[in-house]
Coordinates of N, CA and C and ligand atoms in Angstrom, one line a residue:
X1 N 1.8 -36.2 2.6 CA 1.0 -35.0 2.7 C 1.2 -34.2 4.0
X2 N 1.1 -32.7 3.9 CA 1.4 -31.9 4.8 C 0.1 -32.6 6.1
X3 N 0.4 -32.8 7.3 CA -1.0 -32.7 7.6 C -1.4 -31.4 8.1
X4 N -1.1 -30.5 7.9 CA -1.5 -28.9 7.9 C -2.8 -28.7 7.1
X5 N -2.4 -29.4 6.0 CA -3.5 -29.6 4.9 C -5.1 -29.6 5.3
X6 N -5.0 -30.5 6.5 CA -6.2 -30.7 7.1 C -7.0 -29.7 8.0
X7 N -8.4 -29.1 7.7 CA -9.2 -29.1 8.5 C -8.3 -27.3 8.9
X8 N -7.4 -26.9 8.0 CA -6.4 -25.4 8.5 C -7.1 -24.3 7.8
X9 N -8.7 -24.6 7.1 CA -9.1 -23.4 6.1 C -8.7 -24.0 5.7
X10 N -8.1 -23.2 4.1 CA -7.5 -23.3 3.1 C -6.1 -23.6 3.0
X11 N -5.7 -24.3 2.4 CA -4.1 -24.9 2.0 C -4.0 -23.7 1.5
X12 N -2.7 -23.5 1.5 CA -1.8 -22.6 0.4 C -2.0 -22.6 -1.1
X13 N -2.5 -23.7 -1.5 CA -2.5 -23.7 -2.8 C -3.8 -23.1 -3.5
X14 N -4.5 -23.0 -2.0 CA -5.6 -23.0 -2.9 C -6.2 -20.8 -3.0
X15 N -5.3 -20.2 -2.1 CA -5.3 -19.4 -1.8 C -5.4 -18.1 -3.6
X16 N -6.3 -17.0 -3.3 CA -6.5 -16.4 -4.2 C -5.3 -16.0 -5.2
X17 N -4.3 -15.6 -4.5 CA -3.4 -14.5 -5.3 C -2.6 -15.8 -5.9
X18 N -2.5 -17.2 -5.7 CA -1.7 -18.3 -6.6 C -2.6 -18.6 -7.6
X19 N -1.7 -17.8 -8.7 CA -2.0 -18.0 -10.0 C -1.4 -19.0 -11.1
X20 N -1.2 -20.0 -10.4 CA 0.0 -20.8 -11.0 C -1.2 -22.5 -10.8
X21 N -2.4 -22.2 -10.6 CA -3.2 -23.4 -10.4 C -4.3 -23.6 -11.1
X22 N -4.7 -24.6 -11.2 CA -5.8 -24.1 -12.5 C -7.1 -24.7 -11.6
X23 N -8.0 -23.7 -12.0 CA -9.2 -23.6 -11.2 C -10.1 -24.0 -12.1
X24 N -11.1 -24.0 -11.5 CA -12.7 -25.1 -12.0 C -13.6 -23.8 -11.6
X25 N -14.8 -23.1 -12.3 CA -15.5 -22.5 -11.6 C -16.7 -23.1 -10.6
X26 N -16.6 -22.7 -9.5 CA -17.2 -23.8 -8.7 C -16.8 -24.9 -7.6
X27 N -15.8 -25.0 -8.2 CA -14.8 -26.1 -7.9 C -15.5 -27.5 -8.0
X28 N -14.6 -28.9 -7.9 CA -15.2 -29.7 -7.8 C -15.3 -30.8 -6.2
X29 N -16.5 -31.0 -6.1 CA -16.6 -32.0 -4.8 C -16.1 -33.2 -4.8
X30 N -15.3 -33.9 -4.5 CA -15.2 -35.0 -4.7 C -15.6 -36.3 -3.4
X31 N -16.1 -37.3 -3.2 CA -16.1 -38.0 -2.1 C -15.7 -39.4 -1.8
X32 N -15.3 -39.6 -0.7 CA -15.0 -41.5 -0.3 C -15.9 -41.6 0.5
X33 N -16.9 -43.1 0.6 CA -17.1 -43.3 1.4 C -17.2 -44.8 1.4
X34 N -17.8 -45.6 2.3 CA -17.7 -47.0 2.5 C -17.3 -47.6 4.4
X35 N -17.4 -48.7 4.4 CA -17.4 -49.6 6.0 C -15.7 -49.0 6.5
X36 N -15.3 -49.4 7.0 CA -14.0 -48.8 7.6 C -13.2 -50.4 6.6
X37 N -12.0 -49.6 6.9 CA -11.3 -51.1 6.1 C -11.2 -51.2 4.6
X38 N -12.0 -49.9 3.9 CA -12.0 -50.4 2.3 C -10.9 -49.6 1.5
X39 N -10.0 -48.9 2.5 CA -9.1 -48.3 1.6 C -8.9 -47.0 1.1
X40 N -10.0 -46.5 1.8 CA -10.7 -45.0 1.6 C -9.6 -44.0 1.3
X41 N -9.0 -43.9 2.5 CA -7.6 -42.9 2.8 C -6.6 -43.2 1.5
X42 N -6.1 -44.1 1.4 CA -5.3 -44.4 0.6 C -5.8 -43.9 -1.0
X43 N -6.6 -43.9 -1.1 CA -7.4 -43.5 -2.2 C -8.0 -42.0 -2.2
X44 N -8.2 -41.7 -1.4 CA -8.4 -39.8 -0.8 C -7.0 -39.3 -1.0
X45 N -5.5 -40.1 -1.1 CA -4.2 -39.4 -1.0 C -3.8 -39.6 -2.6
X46 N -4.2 -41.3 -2.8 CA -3.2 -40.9 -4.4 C -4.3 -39.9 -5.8
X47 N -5.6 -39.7 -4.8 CA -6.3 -38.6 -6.1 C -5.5 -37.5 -5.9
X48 N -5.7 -37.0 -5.0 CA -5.4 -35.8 -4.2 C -3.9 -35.6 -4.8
X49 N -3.0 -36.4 -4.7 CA -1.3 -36.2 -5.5 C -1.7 -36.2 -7.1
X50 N -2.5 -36.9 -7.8 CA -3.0 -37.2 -8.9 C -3.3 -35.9 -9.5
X51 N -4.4 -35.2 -9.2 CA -4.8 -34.1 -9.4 C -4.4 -33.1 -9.3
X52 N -3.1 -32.7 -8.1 CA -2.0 -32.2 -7.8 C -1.0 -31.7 -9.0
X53 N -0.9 -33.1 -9.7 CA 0.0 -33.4 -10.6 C -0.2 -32.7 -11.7
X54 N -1.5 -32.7 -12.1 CA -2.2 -32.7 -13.1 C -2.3 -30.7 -13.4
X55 N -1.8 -30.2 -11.7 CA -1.7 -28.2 -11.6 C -3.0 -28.0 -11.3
X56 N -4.2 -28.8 -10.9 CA -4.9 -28.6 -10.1 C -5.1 -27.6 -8.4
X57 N -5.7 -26.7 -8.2 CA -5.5 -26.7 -6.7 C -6.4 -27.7 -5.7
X58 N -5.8 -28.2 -4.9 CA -6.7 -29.3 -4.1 C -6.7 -29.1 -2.7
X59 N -7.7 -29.4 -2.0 CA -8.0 -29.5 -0.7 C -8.0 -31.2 -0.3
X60 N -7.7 -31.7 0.3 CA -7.6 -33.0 0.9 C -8.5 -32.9 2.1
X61 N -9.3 -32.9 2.7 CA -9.7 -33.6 4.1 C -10.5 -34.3 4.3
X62 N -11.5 -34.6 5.5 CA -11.8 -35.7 6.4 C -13.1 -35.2 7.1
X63 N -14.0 -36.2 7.2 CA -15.0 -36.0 8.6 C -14.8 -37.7 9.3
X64 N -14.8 -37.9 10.3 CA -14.7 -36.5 11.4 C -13.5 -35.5 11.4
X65 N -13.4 -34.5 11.6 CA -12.7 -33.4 11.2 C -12.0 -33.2 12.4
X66 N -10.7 -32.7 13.0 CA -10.1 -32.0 13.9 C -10.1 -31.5 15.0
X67 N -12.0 -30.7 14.7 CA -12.4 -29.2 15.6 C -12.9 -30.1 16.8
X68 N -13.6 -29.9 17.9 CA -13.9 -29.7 19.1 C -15.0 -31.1 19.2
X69 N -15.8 -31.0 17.7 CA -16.9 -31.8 17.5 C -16.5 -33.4 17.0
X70 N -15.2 -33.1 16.6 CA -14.5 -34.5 16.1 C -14.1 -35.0 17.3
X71 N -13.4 -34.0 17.7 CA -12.6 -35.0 19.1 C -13.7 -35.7 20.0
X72 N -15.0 -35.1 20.2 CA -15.8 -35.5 20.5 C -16.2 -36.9 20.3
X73 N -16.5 -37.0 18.4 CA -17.0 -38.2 18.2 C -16.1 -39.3 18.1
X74 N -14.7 -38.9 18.2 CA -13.6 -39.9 18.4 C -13.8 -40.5 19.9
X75 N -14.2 -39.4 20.9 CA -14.3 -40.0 22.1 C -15.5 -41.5 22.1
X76 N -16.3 -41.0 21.2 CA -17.5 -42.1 21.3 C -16.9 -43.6 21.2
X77 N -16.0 -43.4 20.2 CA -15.4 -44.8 19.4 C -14.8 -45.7 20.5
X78 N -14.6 -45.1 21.6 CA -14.4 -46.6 22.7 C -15.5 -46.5 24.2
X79 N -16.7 -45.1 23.9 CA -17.6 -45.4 24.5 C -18.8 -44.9 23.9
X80 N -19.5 -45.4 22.7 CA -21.1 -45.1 22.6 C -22.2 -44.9 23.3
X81 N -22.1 -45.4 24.6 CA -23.2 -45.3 25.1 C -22.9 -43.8 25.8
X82 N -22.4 -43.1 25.9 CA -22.3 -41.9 26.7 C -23.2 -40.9 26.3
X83 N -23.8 -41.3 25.0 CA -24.7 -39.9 24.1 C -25.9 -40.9 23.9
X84 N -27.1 -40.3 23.6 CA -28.0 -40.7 22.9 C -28.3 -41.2 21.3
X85 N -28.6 -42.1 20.5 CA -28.9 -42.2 19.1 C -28.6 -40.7 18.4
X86 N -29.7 -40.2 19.0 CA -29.6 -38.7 18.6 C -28.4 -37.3 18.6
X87 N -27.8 -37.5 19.8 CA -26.6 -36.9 20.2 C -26.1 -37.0 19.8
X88 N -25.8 -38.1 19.3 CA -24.4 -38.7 18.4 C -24.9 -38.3 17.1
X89 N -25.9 -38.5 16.3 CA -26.2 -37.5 14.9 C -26.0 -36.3 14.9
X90 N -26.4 -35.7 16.2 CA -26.5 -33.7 16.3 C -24.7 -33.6 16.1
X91 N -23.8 -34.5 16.8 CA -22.6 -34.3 17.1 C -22.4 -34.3 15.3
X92 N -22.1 -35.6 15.1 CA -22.0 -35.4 13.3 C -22.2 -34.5 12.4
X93 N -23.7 -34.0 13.1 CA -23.8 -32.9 11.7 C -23.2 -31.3 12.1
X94 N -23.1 -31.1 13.7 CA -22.6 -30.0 13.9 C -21.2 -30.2 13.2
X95 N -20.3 -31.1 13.3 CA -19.2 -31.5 12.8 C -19.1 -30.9 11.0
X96 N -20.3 -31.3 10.7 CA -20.1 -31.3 9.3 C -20.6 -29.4 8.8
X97 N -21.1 -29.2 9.8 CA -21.6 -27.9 9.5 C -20.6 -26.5 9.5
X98 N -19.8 -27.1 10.9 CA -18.6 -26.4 10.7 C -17.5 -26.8 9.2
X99 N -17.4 -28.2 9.1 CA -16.5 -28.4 8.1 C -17.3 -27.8 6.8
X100 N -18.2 -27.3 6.4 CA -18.4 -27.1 5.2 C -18.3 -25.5 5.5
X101 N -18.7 -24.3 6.3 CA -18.6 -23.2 6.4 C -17.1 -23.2 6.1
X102 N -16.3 -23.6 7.2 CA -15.0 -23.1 7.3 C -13.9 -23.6 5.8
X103 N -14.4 -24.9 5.2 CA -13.5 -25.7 4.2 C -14.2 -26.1 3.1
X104 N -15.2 -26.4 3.3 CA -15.8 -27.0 2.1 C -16.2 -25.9 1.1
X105 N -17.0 -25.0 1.6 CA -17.6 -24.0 0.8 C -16.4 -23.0 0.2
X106 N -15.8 -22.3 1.3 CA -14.5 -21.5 0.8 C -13.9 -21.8 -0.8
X107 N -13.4 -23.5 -0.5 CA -12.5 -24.0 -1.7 C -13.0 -23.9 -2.9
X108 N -14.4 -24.2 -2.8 CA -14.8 -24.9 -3.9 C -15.6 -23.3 -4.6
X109 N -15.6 -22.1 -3.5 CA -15.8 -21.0 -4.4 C -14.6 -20.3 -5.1
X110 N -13.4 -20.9 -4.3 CA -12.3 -20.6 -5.3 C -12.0 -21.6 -6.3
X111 N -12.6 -21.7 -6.8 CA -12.3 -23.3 -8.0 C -12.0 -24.1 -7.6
X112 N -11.4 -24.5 -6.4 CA -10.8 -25.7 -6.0 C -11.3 -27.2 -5.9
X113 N -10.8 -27.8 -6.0 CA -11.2 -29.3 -5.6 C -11.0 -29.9 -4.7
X114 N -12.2 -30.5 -3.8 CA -12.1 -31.0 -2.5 C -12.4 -32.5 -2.6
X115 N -11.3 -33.0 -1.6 CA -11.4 -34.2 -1.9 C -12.0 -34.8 -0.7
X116 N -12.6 -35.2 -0.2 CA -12.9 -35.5 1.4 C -13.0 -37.1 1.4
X117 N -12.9 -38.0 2.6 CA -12.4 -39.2 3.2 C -13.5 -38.9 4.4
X118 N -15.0 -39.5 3.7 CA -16.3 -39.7 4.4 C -16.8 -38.0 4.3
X119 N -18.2 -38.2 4.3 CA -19.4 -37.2 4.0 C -20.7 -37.6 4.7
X120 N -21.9 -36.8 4.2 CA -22.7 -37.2 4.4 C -23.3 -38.6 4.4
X121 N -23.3 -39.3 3.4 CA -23.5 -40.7 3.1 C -22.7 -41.7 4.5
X122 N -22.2 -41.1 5.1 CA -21.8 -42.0 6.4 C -22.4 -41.9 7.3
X123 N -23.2 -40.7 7.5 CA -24.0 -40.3 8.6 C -25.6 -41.2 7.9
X124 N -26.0 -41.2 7.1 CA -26.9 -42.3 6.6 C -26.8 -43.0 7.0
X125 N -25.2 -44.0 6.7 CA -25.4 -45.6 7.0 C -25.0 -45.9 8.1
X126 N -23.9 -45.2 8.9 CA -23.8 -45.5 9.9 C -24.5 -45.2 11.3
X127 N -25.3 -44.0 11.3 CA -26.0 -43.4 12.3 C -27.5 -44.1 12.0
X128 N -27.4 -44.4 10.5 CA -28.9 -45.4 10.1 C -28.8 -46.3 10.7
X129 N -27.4 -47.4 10.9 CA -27.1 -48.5 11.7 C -27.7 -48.7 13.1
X130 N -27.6 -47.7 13.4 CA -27.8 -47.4 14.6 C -28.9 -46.9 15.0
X131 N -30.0 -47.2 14.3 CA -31.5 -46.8 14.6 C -31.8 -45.8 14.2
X132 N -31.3 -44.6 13.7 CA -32.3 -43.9 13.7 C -32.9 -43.8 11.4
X133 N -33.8 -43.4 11.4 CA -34.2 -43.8 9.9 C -33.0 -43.0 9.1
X134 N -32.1 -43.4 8.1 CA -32.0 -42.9 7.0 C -32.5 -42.0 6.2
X135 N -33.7 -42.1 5.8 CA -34.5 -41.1 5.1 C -34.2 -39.3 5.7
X136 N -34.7 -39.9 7.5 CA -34.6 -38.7 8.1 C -33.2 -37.9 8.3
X137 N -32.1 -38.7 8.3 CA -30.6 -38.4 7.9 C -30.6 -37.5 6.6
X138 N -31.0 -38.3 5.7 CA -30.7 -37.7 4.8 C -31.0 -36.5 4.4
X139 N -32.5 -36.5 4.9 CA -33.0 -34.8 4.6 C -32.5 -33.9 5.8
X140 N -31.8 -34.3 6.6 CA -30.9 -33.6 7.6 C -30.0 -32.3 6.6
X141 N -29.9 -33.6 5.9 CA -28.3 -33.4 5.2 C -28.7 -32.2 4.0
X142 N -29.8 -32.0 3.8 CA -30.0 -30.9 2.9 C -29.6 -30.3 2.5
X143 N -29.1 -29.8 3.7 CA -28.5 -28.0 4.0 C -27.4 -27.8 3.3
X144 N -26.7 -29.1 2.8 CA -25.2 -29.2 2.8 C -24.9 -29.4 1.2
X145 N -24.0 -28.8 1.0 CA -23.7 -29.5 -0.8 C -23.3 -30.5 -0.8
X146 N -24.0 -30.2 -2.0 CA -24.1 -32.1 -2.4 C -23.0 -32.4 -3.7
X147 N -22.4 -33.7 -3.0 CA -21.3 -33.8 -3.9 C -21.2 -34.0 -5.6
X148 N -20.3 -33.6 -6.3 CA -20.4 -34.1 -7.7 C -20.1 -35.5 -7.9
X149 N -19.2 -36.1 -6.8 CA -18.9 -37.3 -7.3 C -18.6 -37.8 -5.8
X150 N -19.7 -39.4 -5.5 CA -19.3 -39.9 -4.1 C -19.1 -41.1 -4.7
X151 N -17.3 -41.5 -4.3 CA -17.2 -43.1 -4.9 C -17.7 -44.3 -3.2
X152 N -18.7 -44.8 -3.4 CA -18.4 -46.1 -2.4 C -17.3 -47.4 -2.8
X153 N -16.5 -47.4 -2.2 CA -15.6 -48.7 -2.0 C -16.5 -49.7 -1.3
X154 N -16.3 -51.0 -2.3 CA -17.4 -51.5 -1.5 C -16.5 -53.2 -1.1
X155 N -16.4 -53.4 0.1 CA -15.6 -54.8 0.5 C -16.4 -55.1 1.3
X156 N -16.2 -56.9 1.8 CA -17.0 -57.6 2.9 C -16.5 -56.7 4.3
X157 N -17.6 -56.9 4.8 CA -17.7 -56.7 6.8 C -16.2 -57.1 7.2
X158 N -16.6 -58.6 7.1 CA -15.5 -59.3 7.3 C -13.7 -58.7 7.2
X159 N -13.7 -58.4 6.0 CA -12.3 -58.4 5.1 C -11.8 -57.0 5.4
X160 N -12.9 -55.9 5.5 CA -12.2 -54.6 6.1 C -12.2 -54.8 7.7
X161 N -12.8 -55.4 8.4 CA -12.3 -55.8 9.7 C -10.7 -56.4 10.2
X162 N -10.7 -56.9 9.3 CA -9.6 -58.2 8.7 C -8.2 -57.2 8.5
X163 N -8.5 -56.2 7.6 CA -7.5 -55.3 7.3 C -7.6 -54.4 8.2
X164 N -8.0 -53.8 9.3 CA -8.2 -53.0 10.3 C -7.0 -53.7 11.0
X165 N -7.4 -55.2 11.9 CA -6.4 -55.5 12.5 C -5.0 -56.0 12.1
X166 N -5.0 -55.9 10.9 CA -3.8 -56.6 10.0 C -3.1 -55.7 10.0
X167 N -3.2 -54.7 9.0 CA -2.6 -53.6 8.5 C -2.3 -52.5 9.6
X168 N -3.2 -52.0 10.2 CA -3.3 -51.2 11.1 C -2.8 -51.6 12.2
X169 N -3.0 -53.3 12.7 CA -2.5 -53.0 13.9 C -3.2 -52.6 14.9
X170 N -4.6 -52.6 14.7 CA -5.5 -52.6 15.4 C -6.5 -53.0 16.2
X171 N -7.3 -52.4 17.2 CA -9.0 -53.3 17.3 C -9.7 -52.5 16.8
X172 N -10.7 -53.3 16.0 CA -11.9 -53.2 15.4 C -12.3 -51.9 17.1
X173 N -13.2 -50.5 16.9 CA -13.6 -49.8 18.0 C -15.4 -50.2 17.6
X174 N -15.9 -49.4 18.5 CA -17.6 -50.2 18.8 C -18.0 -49.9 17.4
X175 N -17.5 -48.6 16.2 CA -18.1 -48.6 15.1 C -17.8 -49.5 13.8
X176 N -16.6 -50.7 14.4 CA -16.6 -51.3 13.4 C -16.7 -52.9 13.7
X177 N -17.5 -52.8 14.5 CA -17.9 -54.4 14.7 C -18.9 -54.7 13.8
X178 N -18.5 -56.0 13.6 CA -18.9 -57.1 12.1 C -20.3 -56.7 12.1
X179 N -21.2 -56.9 13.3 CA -22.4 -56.4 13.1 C -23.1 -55.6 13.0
X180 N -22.1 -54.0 13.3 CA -22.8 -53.3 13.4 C -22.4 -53.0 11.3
X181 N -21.1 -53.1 11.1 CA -20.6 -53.1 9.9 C -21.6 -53.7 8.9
X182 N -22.1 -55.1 9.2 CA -23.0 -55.7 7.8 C -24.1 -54.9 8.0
X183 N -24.7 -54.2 9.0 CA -26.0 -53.1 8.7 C -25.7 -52.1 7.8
X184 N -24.3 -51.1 8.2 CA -23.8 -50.1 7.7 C -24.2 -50.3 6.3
X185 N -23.4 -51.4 5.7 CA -22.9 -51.9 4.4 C -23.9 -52.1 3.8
X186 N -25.1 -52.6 4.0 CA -26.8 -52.6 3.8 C -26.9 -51.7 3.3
X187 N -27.1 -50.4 4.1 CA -27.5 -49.6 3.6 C -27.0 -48.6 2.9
X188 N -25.6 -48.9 2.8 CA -24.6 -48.0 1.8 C -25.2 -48.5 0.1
X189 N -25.2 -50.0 0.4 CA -26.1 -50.8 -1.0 C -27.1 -50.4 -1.4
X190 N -28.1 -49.7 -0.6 CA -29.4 -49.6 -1.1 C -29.2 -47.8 -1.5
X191 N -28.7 -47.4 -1.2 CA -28.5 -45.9 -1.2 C -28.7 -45.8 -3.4
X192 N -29.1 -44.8 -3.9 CA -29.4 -44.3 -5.1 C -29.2 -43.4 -5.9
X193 N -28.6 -42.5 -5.2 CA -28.0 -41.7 -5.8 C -27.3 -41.4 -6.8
X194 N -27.7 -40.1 -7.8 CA -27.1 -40.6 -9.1 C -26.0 -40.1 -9.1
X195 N -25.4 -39.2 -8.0 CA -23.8 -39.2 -8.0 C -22.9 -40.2 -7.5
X196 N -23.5 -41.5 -7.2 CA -22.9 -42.6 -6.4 C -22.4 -43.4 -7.6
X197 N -21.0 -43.8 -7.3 CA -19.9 -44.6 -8.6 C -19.4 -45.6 -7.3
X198 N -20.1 -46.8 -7.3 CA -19.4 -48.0 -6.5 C -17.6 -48.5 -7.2
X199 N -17.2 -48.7 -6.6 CA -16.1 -49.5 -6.8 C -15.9 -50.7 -5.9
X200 N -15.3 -52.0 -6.2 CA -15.0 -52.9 -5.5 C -13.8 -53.0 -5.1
X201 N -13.7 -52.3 -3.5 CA -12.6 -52.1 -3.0 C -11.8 -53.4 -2.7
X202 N -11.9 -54.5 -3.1 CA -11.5 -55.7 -2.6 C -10.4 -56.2 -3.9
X203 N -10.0 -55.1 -4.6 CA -9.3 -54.7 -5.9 C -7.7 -54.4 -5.3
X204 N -6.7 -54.4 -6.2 CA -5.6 -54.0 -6.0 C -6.2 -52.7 -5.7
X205 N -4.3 -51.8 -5.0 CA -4.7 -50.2 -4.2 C -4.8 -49.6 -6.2
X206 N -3.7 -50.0 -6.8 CA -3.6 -49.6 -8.0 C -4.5 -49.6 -9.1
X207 N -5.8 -51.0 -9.1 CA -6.6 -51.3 -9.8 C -7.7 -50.0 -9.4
X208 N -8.0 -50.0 -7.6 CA -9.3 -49.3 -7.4 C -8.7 -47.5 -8.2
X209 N -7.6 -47.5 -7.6 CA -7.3 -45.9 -8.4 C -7.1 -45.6 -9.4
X210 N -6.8 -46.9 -10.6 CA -7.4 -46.4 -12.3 C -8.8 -46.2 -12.4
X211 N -9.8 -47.0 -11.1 CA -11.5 -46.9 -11.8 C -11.8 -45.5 -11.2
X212 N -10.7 -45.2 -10.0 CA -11.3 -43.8 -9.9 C -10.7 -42.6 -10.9
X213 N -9.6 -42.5 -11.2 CA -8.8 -41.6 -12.5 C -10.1 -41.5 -13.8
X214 N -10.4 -42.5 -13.9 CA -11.2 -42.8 -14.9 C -12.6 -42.2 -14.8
X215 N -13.0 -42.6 -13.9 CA -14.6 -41.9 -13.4 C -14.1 -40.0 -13.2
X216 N -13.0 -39.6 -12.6 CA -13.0 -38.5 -12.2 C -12.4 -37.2 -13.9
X217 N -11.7 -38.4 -14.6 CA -11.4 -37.9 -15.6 C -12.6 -37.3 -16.4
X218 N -13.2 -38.1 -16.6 CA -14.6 -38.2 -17.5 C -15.4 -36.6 -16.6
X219 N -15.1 -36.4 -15.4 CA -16.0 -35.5 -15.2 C -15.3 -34.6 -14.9
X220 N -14.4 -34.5 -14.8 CA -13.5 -33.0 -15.6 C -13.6 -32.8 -16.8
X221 N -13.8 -33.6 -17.4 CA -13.8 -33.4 -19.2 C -15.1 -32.3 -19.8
X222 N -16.1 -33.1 -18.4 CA -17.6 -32.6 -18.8 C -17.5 -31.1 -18.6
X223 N -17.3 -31.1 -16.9 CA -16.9 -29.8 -16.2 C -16.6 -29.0 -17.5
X224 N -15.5 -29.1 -17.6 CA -14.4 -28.2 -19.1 C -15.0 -28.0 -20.4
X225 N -16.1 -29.2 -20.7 CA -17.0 -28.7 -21.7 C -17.8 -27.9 -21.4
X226 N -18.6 -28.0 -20.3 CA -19.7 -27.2 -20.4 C -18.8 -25.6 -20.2
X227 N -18.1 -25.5 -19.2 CA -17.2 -24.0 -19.8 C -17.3 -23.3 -20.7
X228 N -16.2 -24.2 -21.9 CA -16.5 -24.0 -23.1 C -17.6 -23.2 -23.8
X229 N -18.8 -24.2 -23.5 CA -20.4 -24.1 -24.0 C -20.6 -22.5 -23.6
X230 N -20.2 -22.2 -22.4 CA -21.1 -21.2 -21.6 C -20.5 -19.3 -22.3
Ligands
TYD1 P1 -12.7 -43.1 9.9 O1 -12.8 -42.7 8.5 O2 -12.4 -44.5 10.2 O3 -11.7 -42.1 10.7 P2 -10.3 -42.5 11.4 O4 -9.5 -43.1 10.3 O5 -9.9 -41.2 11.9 O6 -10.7 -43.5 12.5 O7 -14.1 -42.7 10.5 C1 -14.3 -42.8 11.9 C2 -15.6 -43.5 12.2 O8 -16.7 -42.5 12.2 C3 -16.1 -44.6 11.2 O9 -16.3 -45.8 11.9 C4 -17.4 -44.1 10.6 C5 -17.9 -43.1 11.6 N1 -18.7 -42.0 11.1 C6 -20.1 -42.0 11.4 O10 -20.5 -42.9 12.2 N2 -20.9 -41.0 10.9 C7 -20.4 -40.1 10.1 O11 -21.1 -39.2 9.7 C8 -19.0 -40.1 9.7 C9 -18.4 -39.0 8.9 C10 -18.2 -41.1 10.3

């Protein structure tokens, strides 16, 4: 994938005068979310080529996002304590406020389909981890559209830890320690939402991306009915 793609406005594809893409009125939202480690990205790239394939136009991106507010909360990841509970929420959602003016909303009023790698539902579980209520996150999050479809990948604490340092090549940073992760994961579980489609990320890469083809298919199908209907 280009990474230009990212967080640049609009891709190219998704741009007015390309007439060669087939659009959605509305466009569709799509979401990843889940503990670090479950495979999210990998799964945000083969939809994203998927639907590509399919003559779609697509947007690919990400929170935390690029701009000023990302680099920010990247900084946190090897020092938390430098902000407050709260600071670090304001930081997220200003994050996300910009990403939906500048990307989210644009695409998705040109038909397009956005695919994003974490949303709102992270700022719940992980900022909920972290003391402050959930509930109150959530109606934070109001303001913001709300996705048509958020998949959780759902794997042990443990095992996306496991694949953090394995695959990646990495250390676990302060937001993915085991304990802060089995709170996160808590409350990704208890979350209700009727746009929420779990998958068990502890699946082949190829197994979890037939259950997503499949869930995403079915709601294009609808999408294109109700068209129809209208
Ligand atoms: P991650 O998807 O791991 O990004 P990268 O691959 O660039 O490291 O997300 C970074 C971390 O940010 C992850 O541990 C979860 C955390 N996070 C929050 O705490 N709140 C949020 O609202 C979002 C979007 C992410």
């Amino acid at each position: 994938m280009n990474t230009d793609d990212f967080q640049s406005g609009q891709s190219d594809e998704c741009k007015h005068d390309r007439k060669d893409v087939l659009r959605i009125p509305g466009g569709l939202f799509i979401v990843f979310e889940g503990i670090d480690g479950t495979g999210k990205s990998t799964q945000v790239r083969l939809l994203a080529e998927k639907l590509r394939k399919l003559g779609y136009a697509v947007i690919q991106t990400r929170e935390p996002t690029d701009s000023l507010y990302g680099q920010k909360i990247r900084e946190l990841f090897t020092d938390r304590t430098s902000v407050s509970q709260d600071e670090e929420l304001q930081l997220f959602i200003a994050d996300r406020d910009q990403h939906v003016r500048e990307v989210i909303t644009p695409a998705l009023s040109d038909g397009c389909i956005v695919v994003s790698d974490r949303y709102y539902l992270s700022t719940v579980a992980y900022q909920g981890a972290n003391g402050m209520d959930p509930d109150m996150i959530l109606k934070k999050n109001a303001v913001f559209p709300v996705p048509d479809l958020a998949f959780i990948l759902e794997i042990k604490p443990a095992q996306g830890i496991e694949r953090i340092q394995n695959q990646r090549n990495e250390h676990p940073n302060t937001f993915e320690e085991e304990a802060n992760l089995l709170k996160v994961a808590e409350i990704f579980a208890a979350m209700e939402q009727d746009f929420i489609k779990r998958i068990n990320g502890a699946g082949t890469i190829e197994d979890v991306h037939r259950q997503v083809i499949e869930k995403v298919a079915g709601l294009l199908a609808r999408k294109t009915m109700n068209q129809g209907g209208n």
